[in-house]
PDB file of C-alpha atoms in Angstrom:
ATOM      1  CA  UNK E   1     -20.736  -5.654 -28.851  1.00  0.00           C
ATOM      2  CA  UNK E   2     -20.405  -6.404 -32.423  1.00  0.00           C
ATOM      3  CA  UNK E   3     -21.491  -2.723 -33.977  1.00  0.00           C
ATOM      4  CA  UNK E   4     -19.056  -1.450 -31.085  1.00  0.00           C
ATOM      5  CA  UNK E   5     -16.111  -4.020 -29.712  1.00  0.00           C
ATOM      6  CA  UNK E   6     -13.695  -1.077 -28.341  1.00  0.00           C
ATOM      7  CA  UNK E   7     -16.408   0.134 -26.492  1.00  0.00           C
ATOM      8  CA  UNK E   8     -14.918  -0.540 -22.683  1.00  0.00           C
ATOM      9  CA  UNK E   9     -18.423   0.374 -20.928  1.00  0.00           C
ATOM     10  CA  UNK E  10     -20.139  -2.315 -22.490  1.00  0.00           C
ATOM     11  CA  UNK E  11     -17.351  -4.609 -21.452  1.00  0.00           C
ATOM     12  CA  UNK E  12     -17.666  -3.306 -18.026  1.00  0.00           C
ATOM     13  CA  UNK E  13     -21.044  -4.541 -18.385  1.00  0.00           C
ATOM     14  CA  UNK E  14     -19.994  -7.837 -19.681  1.00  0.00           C
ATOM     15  CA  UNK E  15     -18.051  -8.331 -16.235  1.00  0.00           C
ATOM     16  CA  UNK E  16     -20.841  -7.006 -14.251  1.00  0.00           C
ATOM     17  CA  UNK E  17     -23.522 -10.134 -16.305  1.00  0.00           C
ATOM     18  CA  UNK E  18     -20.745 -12.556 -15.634  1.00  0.00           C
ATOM     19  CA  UNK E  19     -20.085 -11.610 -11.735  1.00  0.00           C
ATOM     20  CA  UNK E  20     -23.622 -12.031 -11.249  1.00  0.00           C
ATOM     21  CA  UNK E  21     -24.117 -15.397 -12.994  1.00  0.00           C
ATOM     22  CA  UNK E  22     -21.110 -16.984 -11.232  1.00  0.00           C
ATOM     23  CA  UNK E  23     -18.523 -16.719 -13.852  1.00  0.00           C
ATOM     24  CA  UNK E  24     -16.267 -14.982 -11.157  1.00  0.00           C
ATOM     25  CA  UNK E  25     -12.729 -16.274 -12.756  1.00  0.00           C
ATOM     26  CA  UNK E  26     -13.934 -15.030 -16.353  1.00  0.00           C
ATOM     27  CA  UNK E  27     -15.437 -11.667 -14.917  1.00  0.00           C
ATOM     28  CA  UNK E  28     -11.767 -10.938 -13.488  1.00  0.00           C
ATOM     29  CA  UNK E  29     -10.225 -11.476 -16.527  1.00  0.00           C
ATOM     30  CA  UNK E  30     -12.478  -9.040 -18.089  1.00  0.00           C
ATOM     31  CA  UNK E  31     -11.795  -6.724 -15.679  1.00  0.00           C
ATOM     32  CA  UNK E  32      -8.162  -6.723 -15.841  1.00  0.00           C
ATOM     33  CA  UNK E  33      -8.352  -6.930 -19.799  1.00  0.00           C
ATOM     34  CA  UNK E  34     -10.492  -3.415 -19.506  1.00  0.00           C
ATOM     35  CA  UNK E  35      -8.307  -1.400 -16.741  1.00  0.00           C
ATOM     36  CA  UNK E  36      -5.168  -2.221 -18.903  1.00  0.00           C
ATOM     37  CA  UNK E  37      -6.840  -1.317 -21.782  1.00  0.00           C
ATOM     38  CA  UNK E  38      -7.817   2.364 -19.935  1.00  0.00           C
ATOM     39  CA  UNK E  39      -3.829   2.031 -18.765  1.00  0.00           C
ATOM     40  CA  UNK E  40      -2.528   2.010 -22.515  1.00  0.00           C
ATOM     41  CA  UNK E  41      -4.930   4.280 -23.898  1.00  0.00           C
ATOM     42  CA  UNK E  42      -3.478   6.559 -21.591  1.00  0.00           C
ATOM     43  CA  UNK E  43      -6.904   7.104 -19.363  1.00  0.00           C
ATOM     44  CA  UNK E  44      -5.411   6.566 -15.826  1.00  0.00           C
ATOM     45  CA  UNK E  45      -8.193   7.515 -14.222  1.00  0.00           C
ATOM     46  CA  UNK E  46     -10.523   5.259 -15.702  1.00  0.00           C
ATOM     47  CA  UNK E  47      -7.967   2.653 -15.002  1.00  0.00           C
ATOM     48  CA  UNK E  48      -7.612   3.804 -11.655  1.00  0.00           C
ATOM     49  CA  UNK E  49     -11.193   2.811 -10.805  1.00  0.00           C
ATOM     50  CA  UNK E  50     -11.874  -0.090 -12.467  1.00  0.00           C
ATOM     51  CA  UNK E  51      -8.841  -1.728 -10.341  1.00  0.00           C
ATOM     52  CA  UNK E  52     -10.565  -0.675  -7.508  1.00  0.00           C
ATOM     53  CA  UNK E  53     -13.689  -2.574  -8.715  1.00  0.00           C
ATOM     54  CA  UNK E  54     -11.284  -5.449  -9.068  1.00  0.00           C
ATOM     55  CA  UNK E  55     -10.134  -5.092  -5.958  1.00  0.00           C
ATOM     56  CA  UNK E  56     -13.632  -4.694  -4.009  1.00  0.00           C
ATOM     57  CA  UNK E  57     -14.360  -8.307  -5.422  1.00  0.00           C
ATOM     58  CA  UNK E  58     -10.330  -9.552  -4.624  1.00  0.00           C
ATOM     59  CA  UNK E  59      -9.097  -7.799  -2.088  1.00  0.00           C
ATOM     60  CA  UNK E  60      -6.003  -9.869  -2.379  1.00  0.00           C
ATOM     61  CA  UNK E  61      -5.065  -9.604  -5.767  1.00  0.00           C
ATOM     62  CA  UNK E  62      -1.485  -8.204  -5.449  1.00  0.00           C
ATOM     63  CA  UNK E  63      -0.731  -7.074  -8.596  1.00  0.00           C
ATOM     64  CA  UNK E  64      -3.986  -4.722  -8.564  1.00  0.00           C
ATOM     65  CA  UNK E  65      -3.221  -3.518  -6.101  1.00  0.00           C
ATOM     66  CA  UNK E  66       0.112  -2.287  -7.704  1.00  0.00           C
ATOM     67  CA  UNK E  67      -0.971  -1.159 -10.511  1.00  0.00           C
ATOM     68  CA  UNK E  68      -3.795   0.521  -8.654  1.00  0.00           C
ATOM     69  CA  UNK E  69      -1.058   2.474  -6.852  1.00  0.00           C
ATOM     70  CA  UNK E  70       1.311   2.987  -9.747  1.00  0.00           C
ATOM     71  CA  UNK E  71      -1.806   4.916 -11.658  1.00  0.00           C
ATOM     72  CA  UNK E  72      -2.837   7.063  -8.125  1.00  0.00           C
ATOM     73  CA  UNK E  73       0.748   8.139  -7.423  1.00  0.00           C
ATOM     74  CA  UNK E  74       0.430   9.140 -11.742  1.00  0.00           C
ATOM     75  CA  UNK E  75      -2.246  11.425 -11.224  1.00  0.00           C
ATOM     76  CA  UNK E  76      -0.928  12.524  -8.059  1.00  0.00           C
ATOM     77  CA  UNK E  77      -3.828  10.942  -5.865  1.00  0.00           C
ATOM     78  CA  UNK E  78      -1.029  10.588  -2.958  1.00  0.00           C
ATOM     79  CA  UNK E  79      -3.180  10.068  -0.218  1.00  0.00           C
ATOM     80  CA  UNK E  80      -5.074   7.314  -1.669  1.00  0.00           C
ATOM     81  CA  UNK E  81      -1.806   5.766  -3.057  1.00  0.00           C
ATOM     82  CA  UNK E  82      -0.434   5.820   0.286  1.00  0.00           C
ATOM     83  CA  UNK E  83      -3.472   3.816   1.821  1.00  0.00           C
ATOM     84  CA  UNK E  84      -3.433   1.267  -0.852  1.00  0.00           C
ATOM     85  CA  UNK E  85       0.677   1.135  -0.099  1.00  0.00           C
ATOM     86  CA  UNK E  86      -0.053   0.511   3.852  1.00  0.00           C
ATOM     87  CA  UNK E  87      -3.267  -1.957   2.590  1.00  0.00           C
ATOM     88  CA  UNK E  88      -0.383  -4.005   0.314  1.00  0.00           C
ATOM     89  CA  UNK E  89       2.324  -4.381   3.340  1.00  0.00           C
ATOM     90  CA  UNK E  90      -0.339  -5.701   5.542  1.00  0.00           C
ATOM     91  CA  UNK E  91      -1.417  -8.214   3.210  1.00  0.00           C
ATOM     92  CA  UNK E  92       1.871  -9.179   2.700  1.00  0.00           C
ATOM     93  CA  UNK E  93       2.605  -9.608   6.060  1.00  0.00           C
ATOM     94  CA  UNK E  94      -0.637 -11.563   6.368  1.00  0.00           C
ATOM     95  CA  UNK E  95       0.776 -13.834   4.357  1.00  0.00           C
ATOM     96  CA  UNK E  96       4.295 -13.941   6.110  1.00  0.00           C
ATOM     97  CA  UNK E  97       6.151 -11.796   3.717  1.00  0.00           C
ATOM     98  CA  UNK E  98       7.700  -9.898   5.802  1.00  0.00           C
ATOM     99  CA  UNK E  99      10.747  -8.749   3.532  1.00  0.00           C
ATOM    100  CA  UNK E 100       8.395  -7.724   0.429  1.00  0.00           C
ATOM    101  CA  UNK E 101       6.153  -5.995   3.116  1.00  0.00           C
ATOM    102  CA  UNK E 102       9.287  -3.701   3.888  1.00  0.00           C
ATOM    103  CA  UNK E 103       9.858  -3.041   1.124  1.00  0.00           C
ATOM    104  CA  UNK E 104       6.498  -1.717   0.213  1.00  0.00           C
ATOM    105  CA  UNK E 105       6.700   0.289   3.238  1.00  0.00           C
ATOM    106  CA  UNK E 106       9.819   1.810   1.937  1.00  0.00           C
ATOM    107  CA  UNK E 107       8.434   2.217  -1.618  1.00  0.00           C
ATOM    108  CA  UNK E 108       5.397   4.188   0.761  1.00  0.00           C
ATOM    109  CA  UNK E 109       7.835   6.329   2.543  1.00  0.00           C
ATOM    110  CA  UNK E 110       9.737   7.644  -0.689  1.00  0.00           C
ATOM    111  CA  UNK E 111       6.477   8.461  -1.931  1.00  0.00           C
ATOM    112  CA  UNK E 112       5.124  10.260   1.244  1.00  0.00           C
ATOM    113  CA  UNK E 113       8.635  11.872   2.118  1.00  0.00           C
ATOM    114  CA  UNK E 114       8.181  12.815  -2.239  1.00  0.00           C
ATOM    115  CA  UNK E 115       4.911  14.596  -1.956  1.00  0.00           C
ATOM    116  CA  UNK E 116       6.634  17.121   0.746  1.00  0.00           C
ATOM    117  CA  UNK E 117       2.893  17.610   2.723  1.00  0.00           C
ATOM    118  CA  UNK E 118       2.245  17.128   6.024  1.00  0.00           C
ATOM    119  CA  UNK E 119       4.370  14.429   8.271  1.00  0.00           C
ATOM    120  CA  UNK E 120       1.727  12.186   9.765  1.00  0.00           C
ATOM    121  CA  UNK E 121       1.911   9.641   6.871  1.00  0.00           C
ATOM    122  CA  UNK E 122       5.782   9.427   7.291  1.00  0.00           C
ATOM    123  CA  UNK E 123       5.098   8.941  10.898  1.00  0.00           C
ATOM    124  CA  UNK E 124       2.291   6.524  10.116  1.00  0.00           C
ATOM    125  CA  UNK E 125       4.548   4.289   7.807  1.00  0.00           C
ATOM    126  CA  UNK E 126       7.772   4.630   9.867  1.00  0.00           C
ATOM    127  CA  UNK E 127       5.009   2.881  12.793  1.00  0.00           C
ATOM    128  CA  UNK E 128       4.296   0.328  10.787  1.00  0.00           C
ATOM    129  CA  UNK E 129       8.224  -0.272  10.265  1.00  0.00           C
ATOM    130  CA  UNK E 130       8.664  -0.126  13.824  1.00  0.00           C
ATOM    131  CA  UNK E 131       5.828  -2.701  14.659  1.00  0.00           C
ATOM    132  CA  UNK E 132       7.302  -5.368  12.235  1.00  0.00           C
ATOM    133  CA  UNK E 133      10.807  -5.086  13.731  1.00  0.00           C
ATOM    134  CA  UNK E 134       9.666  -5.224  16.915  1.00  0.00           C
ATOM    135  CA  UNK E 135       7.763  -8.649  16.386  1.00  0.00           C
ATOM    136  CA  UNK E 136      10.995  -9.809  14.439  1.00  0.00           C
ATOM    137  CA  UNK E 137      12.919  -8.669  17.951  1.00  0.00           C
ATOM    138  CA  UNK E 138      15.054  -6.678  15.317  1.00  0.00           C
ATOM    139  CA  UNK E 139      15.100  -3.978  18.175  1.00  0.00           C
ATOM    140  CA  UNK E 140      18.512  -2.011  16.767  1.00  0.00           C
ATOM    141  CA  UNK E 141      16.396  -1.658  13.318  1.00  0.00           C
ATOM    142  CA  UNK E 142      13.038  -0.849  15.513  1.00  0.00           C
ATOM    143  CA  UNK E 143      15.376   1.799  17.506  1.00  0.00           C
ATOM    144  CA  UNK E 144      16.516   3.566  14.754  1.00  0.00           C
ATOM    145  CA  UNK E 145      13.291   3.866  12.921  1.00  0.00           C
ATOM    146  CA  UNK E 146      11.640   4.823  16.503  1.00  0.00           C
ATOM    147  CA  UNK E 147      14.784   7.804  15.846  1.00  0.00           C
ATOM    148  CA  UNK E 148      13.331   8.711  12.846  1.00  0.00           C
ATOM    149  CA  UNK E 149       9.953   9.278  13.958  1.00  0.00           C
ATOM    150  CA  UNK E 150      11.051  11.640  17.041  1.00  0.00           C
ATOM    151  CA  UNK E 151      12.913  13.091  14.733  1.00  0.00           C
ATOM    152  CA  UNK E 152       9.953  14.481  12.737  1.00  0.00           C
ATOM    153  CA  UNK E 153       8.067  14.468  15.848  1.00  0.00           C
ATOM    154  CA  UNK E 154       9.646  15.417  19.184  1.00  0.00           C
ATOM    155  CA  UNK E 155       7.019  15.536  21.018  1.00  0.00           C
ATOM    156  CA  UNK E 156       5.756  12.011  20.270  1.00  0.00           C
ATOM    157  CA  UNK E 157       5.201  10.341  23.582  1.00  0.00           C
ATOM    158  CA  UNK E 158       4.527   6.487  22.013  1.00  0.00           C
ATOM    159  CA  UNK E 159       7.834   7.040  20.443  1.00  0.00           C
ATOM    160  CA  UNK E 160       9.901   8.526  23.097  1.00  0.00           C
ATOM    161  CA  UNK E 161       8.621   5.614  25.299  1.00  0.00           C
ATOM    162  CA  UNK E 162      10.001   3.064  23.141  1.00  0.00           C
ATOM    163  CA  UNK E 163      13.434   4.332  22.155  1.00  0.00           C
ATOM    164  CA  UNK E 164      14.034   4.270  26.321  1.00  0.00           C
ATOM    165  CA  UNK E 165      12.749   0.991  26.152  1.00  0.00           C
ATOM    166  CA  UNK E 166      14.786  -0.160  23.563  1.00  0.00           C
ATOM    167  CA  UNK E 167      17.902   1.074  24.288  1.00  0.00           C
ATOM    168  CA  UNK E 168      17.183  -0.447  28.053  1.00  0.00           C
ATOM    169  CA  UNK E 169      16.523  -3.691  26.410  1.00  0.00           C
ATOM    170  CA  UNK E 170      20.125  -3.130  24.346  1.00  0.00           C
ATOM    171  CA  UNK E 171      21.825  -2.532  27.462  1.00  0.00           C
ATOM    172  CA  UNK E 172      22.357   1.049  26.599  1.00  0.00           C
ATOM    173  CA  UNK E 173      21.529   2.186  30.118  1.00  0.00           C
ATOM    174  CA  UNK E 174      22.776   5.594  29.969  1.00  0.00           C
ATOM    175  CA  UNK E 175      21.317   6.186  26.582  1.00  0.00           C
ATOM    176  CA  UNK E 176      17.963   5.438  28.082  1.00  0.00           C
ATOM    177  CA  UNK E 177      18.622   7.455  31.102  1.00  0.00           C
ATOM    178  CA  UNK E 178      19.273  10.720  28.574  1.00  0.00           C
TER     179      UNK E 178
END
C-alpha cells in the first residue's frame, strides 16, 4: 500500500481483510471510497461492479443502488439497470415509501420506453404501477395505467380483466360492458 496507494485492487483487498475480520462498517466505507474513485476516473464499469459487491453485502443501501443504476444506464447495460430500478421501488415500498417508489418506477419507464426494445419491461413496470394503486384503492390511477398496458398489449388478458373490473367498481357500467 505504501509503494502503491492509488492502486484500487489492493484496496479492494483491504475491504475484502476487513469484511472478513468483522470490520463490516469500515469495509463499506472502503468500498464506496473505491467505486467512486472508478466513477471519477471515468472507469464505469469498474464502478459498476464494485457497487454490486456493495450491494451483495447491503442489499439496502439506497444510494448504491442509484448510483449502481446511474453507471448501467451509462454504459447502456439497460436490462440490468432496469432490474436494479424494479429492485429500488420494491425496497422502497418495503419500507412504506410509496411516493419515492413511483417515482422510481417512472424514472424505470422513461428509461425502458428510452431504449426503444422490446415492450415487456414497459409492461412489467406499468404492473408494478398498477399493483401499488390498486393497494392504495387509487383505482382511476390503476385504470388508466391498466390503459396503458392494453395499449401496448391488446391481447393481455390480466389486463383486460382488470380495466372491466375497475371501471365496474367506478360505476362505469357501460364502459365495462364495451
Amino acid at each position: 500500500l505504501g509503494a502503491s496507494p492509488y492502486y484500487l485492487p489492493i484496496h479492494l483487498r483491504m475491504a475484502e481483510i476487513l469484511f472478513k475480520s468483522g470490520r463490516q462498517e469500515n469495509a463499506m466505507r472502503k468500498l464506496k471510497a473505491v467505486a467512486e474513485t472508478h466513477r471519477v476516473r471515468g472507469e464505469v464499469r469498474e464502478a459498476a461492479e464494485v457497487y454490486l459487491r456493495i450491494l451483495n453485502f447491503a442489499p439496502v443501501d439506497l444510494n448504491a443502488r442509484a448510483r449502481l443504476i446511474e453507471l448501467l444506464a451509462q454504459q447502456a447495460r439497460t436490462d440490468e439497470a432496469l432490474t436494479q430500478f424494479l429492485e429500488l421501488a420494491a425496497l422502497h415500498r418495503q419500507m412504506a415509501q410509496i411516493d419515492e417508489a413511483r417515482r422510481t418506477l417512472k424514472d424505470a419507464l422513461r428509461l425502458a420506453q428510452q431504449s426503444q426494445g422490446d415492450s415487456s419491461w414497459e409492461i412489467r413496470i406499468l404492473r408494478e404501477s398498477a399493483d401499488m394503486d390498486l393497494s392504495r384503492l387509487d383505482w382511476r390511477q390503476a385504470l388508466k395505467t391498466f390503459s396503458q398496458i392494453t395499449t401496448l398489449d391488446p391481447d393481455d388478458e390480466q389486463a383486460n380483466i382488470q380495466l372491466i373490473d375497475l371501471h365496474l367498481r367506478l360505476g362505469e357500467e357501460e364502459t365495462a360492458a364495451a
